[in-house]
Short mmCIF file of C-alpha atoms and ligand atoms in Angstrom, two decimals:
data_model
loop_
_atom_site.label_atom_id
_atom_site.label_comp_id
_atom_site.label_asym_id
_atom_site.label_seq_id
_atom_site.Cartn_x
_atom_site.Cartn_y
_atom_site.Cartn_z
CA UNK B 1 -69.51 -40.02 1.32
CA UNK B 2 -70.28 -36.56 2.89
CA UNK B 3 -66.36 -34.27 2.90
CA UNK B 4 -64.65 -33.43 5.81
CA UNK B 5 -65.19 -29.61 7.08
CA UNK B 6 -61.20 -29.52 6.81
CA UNK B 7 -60.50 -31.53 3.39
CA UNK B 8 -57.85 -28.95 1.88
CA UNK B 9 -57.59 -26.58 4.35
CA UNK B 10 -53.95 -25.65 4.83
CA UNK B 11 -53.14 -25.93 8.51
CA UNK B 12 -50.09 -25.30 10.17
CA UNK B 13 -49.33 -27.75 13.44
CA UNK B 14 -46.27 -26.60 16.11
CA UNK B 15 -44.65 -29.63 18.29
CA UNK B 16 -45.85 -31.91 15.43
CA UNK B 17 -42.99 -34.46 16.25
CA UNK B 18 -44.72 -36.26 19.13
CA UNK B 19 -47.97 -36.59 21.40
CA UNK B 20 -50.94 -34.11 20.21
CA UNK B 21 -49.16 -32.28 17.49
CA UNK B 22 -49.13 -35.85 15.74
CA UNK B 23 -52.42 -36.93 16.53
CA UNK B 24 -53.46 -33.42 14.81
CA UNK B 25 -51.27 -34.12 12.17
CA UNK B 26 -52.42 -37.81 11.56
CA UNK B 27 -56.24 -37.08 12.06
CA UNK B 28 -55.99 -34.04 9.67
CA UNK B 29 -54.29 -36.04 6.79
CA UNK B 30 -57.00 -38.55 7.33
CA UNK B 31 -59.42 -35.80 6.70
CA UNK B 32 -57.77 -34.26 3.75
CA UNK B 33 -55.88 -31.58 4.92
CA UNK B 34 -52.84 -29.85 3.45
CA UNK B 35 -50.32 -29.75 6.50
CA UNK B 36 -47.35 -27.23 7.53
CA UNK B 37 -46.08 -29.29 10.15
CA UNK B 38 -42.98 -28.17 12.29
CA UNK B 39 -40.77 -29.13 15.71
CA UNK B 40 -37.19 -28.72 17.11
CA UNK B 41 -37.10 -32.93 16.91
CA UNK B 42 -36.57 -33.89 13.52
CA UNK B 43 -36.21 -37.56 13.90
CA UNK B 44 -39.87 -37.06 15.18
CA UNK B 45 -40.47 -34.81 12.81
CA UNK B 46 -39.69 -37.03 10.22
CA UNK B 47 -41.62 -40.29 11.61
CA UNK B 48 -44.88 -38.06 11.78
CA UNK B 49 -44.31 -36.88 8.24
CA UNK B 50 -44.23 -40.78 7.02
CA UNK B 51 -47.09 -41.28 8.62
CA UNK B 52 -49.17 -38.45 7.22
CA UNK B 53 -47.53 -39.77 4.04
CA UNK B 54 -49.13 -43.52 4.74
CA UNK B 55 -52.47 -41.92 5.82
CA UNK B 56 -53.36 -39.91 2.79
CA UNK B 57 -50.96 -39.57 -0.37
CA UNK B 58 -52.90 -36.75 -2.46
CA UNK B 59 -52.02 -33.94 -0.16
CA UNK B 60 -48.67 -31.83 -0.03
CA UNK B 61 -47.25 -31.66 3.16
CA UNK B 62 -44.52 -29.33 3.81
CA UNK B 63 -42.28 -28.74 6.62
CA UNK B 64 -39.78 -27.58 8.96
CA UNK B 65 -37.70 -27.56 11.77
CA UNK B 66 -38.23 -24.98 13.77
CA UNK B 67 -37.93 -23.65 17.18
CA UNK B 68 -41.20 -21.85 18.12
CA UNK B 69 -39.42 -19.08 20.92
CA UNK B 70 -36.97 -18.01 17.70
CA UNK B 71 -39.01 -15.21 16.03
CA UNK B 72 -37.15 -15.45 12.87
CA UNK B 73 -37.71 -19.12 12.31
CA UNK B 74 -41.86 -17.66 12.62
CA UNK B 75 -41.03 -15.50 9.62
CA UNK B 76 -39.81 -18.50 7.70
CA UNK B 77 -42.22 -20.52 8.35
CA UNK B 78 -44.97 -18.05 7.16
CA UNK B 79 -42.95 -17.56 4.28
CA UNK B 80 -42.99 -21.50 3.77
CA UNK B 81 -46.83 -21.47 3.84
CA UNK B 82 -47.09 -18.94 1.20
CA UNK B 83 -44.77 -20.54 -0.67
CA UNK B 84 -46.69 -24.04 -0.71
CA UNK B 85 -49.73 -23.17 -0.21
CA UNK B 86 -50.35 -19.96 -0.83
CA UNK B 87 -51.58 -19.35 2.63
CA UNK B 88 -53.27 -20.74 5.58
CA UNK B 89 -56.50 -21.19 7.29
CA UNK B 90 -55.67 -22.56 10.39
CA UNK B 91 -52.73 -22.58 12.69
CA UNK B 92 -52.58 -24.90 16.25
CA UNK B 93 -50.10 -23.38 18.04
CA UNK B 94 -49.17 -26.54 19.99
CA UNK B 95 -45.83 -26.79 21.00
CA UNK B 96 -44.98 -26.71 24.36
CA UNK B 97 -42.34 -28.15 27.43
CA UNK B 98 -43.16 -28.91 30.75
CA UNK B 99 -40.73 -26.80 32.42
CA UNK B 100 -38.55 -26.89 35.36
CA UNK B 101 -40.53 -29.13 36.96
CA UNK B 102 -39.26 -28.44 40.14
CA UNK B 103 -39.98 -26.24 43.41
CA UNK B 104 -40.24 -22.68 42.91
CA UNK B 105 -36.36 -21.85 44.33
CA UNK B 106 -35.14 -24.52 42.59
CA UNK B 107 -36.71 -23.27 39.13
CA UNK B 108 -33.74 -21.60 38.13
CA UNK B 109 -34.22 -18.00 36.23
CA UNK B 110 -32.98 -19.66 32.93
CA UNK B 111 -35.01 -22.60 33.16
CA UNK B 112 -38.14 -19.92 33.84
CA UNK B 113 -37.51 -17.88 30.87
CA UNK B 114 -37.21 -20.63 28.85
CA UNK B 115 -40.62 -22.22 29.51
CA UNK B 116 -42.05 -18.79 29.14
CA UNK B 117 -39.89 -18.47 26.05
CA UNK B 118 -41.00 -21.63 24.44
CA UNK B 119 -44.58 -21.79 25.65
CA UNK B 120 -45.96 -18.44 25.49
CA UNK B 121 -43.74 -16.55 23.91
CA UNK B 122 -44.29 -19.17 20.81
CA UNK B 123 -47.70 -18.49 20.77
CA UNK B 124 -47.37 -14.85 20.58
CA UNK B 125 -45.16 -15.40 17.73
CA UNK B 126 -47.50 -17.23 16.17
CA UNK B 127 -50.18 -15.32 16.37
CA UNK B 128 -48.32 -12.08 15.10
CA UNK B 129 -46.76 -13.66 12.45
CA UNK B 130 -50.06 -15.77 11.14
CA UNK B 131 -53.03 -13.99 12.09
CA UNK B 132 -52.39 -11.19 8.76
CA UNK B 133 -52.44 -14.57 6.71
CA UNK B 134 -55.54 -15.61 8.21
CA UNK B 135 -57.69 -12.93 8.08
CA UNK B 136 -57.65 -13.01 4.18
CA UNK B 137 -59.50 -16.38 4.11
CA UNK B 138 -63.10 -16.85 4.35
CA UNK B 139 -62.72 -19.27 7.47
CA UNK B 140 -60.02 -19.50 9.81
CA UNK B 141 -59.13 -20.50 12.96
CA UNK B 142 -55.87 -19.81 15.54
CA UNK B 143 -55.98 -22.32 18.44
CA UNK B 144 -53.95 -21.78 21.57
CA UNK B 145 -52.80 -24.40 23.74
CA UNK B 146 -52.77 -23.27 27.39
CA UNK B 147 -53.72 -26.36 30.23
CA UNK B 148 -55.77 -27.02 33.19
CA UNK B 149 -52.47 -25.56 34.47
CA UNK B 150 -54.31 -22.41 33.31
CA UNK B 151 -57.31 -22.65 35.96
CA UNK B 152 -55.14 -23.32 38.77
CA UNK B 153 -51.42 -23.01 40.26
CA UNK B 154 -49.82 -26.39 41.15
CA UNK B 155 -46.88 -27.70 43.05
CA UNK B 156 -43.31 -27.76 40.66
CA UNK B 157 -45.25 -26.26 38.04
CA UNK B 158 -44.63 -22.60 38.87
CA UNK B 159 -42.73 -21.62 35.41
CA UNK B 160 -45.31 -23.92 33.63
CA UNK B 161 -48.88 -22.81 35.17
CA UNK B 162 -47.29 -18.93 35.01
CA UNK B 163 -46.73 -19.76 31.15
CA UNK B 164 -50.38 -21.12 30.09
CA UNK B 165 -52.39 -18.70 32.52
CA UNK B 166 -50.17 -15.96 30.12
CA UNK B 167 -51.42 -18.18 27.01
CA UNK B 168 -54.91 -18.12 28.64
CA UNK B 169 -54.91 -14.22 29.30
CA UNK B 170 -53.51 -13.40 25.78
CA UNK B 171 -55.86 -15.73 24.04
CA UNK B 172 -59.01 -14.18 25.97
CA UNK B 173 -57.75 -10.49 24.90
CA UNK B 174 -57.33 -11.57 21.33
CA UNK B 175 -60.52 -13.09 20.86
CA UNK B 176 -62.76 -10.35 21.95
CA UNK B 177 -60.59 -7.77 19.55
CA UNK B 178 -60.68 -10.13 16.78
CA UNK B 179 -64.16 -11.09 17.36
CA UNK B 180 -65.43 -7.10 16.31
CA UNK B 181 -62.94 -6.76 13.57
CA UNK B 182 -62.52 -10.03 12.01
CA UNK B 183 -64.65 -12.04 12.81
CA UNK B 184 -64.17 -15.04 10.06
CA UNK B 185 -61.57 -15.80 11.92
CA UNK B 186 -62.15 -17.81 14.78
CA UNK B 187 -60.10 -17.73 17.67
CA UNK B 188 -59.78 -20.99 20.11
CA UNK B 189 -58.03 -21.58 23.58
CA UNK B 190 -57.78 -25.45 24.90
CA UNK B 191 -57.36 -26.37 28.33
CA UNK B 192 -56.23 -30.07 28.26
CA UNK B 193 -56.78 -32.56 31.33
CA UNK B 194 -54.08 -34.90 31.63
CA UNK B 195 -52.97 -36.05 28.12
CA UNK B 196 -50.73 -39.25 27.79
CA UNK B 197 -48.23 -38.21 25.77
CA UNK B 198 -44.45 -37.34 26.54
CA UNK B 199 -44.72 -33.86 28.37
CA UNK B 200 -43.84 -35.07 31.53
CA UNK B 201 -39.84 -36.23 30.85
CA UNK B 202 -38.35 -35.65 34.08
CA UNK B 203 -37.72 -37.73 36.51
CA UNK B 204 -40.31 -35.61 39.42
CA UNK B 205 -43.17 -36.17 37.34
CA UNK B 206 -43.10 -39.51 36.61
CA UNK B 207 -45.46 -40.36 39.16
CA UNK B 208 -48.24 -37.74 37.59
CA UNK B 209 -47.73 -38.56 34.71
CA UNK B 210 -48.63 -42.47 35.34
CA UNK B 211 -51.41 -41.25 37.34
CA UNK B 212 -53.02 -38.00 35.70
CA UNK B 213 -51.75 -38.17 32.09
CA UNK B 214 -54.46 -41.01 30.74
CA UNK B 215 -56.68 -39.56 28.22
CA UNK B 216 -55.33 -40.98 24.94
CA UNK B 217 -54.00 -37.83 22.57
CA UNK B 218 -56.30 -38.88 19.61
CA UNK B 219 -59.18 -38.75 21.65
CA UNK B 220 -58.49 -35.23 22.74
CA UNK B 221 -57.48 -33.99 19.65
CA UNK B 222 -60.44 -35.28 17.80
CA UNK B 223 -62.73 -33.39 20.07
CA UNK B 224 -60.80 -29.98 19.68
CA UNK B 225 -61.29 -30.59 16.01
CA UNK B 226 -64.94 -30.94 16.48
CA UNK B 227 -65.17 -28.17 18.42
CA UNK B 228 -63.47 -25.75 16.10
CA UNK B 229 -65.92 -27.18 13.42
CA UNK B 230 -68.84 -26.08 16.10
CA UNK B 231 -66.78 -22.80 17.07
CA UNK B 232 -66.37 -23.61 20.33
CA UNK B 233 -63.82 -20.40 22.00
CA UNK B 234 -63.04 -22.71 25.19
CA UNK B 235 -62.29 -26.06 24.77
CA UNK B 236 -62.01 -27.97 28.26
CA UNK B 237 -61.05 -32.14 27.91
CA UNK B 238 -58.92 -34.89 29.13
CA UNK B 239 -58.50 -36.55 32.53
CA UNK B 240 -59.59 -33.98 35.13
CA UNK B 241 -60.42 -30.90 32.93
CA UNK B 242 -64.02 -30.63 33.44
CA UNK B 243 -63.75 -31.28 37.41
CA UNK B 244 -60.65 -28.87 37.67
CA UNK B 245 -62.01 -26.36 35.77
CA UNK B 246 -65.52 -25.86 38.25
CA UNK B 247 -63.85 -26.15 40.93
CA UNK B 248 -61.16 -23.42 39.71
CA UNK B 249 -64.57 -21.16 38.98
CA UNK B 250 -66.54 -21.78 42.24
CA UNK B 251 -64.23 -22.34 45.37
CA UNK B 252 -62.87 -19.64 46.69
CA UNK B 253 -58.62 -19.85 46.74
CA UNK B 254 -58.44 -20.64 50.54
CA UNK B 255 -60.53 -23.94 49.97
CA UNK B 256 -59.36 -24.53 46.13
CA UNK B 257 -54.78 -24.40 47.49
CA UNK B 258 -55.79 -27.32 49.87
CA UNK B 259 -57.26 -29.51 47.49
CA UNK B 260 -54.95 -29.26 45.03
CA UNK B 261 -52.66 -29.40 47.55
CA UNK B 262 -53.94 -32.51 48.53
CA UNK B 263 -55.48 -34.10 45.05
CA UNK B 264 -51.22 -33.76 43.67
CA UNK B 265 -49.84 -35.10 46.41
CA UNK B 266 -46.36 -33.94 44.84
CA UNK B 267 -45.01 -30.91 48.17
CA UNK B 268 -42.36 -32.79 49.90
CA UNK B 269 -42.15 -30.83 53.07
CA UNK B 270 -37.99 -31.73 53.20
CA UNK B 271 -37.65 -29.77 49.93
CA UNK B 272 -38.53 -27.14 51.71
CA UNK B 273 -37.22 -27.30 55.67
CA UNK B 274 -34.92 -24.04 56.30
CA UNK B 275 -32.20 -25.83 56.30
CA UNK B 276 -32.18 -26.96 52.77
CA UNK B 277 -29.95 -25.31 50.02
CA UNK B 278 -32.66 -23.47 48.14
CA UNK B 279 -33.49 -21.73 51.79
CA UNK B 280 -30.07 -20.36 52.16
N1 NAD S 301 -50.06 -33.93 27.90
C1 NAD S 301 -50.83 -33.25 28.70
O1 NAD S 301 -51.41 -33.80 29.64
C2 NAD S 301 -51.05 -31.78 28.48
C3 NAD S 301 -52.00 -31.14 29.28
C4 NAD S 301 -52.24 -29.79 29.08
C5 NAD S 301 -51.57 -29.10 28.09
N2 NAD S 301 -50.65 -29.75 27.32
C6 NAD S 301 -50.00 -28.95 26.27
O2 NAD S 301 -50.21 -29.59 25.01
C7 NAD S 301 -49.16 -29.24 24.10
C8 NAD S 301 -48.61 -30.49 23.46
O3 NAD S 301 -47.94 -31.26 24.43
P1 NAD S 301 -47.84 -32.85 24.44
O4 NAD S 301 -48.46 -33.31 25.69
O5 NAD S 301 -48.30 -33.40 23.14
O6 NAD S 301 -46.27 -33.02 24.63
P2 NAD S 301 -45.10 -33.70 23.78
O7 NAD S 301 -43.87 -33.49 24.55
O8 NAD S 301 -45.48 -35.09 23.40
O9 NAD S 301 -45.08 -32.81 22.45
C9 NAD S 301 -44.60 -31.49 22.45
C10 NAD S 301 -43.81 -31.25 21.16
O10 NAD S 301 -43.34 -29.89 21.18
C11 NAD S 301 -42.02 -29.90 20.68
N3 NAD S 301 -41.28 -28.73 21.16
C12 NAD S 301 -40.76 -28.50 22.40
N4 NAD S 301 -40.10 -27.33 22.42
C13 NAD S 301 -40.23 -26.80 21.18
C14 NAD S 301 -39.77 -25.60 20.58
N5 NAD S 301 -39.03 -24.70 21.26
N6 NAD S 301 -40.07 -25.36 19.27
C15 NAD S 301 -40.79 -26.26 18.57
N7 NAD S 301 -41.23 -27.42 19.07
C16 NAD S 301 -40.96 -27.68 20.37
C17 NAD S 301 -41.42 -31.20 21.22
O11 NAD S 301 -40.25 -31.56 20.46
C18 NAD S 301 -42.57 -32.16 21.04
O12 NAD S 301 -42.56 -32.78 19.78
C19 NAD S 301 -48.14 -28.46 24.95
O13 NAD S 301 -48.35 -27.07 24.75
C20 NAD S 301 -48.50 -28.83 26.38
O14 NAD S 301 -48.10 -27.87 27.30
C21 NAD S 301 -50.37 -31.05 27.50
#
């Protein structure tokens, strides 16, 4: 039986409670990884640690509950990975919300710093606080999560698509320093299509997320995995990634607003009259 590229590397997971951070958590274990798993959720925490547990019994995991826009909790949980493991190779900096979910004047200011907070703020974090661990290793990897929400802006997703383009830009500007200086350590940004998981918890995008969020979370987490293997810096996959992402490169904005416009179907023009609230 040939060994997995990432039997015992030490990875650390963010938002490991539900959707992809447990399918990254479950596939690893089945691949022999030592895990540093983390999330706010500890019930889910807690279910996705018993099933690493079922899945593969030789390897430590260790854990936390943490809160990825807290900068302190960052510092313990680097201090947790050198004190289990002795380092890390690989961190997926995964966790993520979906935001206001609402039209732009009804995305409150709170609500907007808060999904920058959590999802690129985290990141940063993340890669501030891990990358010194990394780059004593022979391989490793950081992998960002930003979206298809990172090729293109979308209707009550302002706070959201503002938060992965961010991811996006600070990912692209890491990799090329990182690339000259160190470059054993690899440096990864994924652009998800729609993922079904449970992002999408309000009550505005249940409709999307029946109809866009399809492409099972294993599946898509198996192929970032293969792609880090191949060293792959952009990872595009999931329902509409591919298509989005071409058409986000080669249409010009004037053509690109009205199809997404159109493809979303989600501007209600009464949300908007002047006489409603968020006009006033
Ligand atoms: N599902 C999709 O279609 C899709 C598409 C593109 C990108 N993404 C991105 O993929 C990542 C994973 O999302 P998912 O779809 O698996 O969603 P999910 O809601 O199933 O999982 C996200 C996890 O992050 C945790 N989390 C939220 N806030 C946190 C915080 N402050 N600190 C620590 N943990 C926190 C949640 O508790 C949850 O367990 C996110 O960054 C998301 O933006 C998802």
């Amino acid at each position: 039986m040939t060994m997995s590229f990432y039997h015992e590397k030490i990875i650390a997971i963010t938002g490991a409670a539900s959707g992809m951070g447990r399918s990254y958590a479950t596939l690893l274990a089945q691949q022999g990884a030592k895990l540093l798993l983390s999330d706010v959720d500890e019930e889910g925490l807690n279910e996705t640690i018993a099933l690493v547990n079922a899945l593969n019994r030789n390897q430590k995991v260790a854990s936390m509950i943490m809160d990825v826009s807290q900068p302190e909790h960052w510092q313990q949980f680097k201090d947790l990975a050198l004190a289990q493991f002795g380092g890390c190779h690989m961190l997926i900096n995964n966790a993520g919300i979906e935001g206001a979910a609402q039209p732009f004047w009804a995305s409150m200011e709170t609500q907007i710093k808060q999904t920058m907070d959590v999802n690129f703020y985290g990141v940063v974090y993340g890669c501030r606080c891990f990358i010194p661990l990394l780059v004593k290793q022979d391989w490793a990897s950081i992998v960002n999560i930003s979206s298809i929400f990172g090729f293109i802006g979308t209707p009550n997703a302002s706070d959201y698509c503002a938060s992965k383009f961010a991811v996006r830009g600070y990912t692209e500007a890491l990799m090329v320093e990182l690339a000259h200086v160190y470059p054993q350590v690899q440096v990864h940004l994924v652009h998800p299509g729609g993922v079904d998981t449970d992002i999408a918890r309000s009550q505005k995008t249940a409709k999307f997320k029946h109809k866009f969020l399809t492409t099972p979370s294993d599946e898509m987490c198996q192929v970032v995995l293969d792609d880090v293997v191949k060293n792959n810096p952009r990872i595009i996959y999931g329902n509409h990634a591919q298509k989005t992402y071409w058409l986000s490169k080669l249409l010009p904005l004037k053509q690109l607003k009205k199809i997404i416009a159109k493809g979303l179907a989600l501007v209600d023009k009464n949300e908007y009259s002047p006489d409603h609230k968020g006009f006033q």
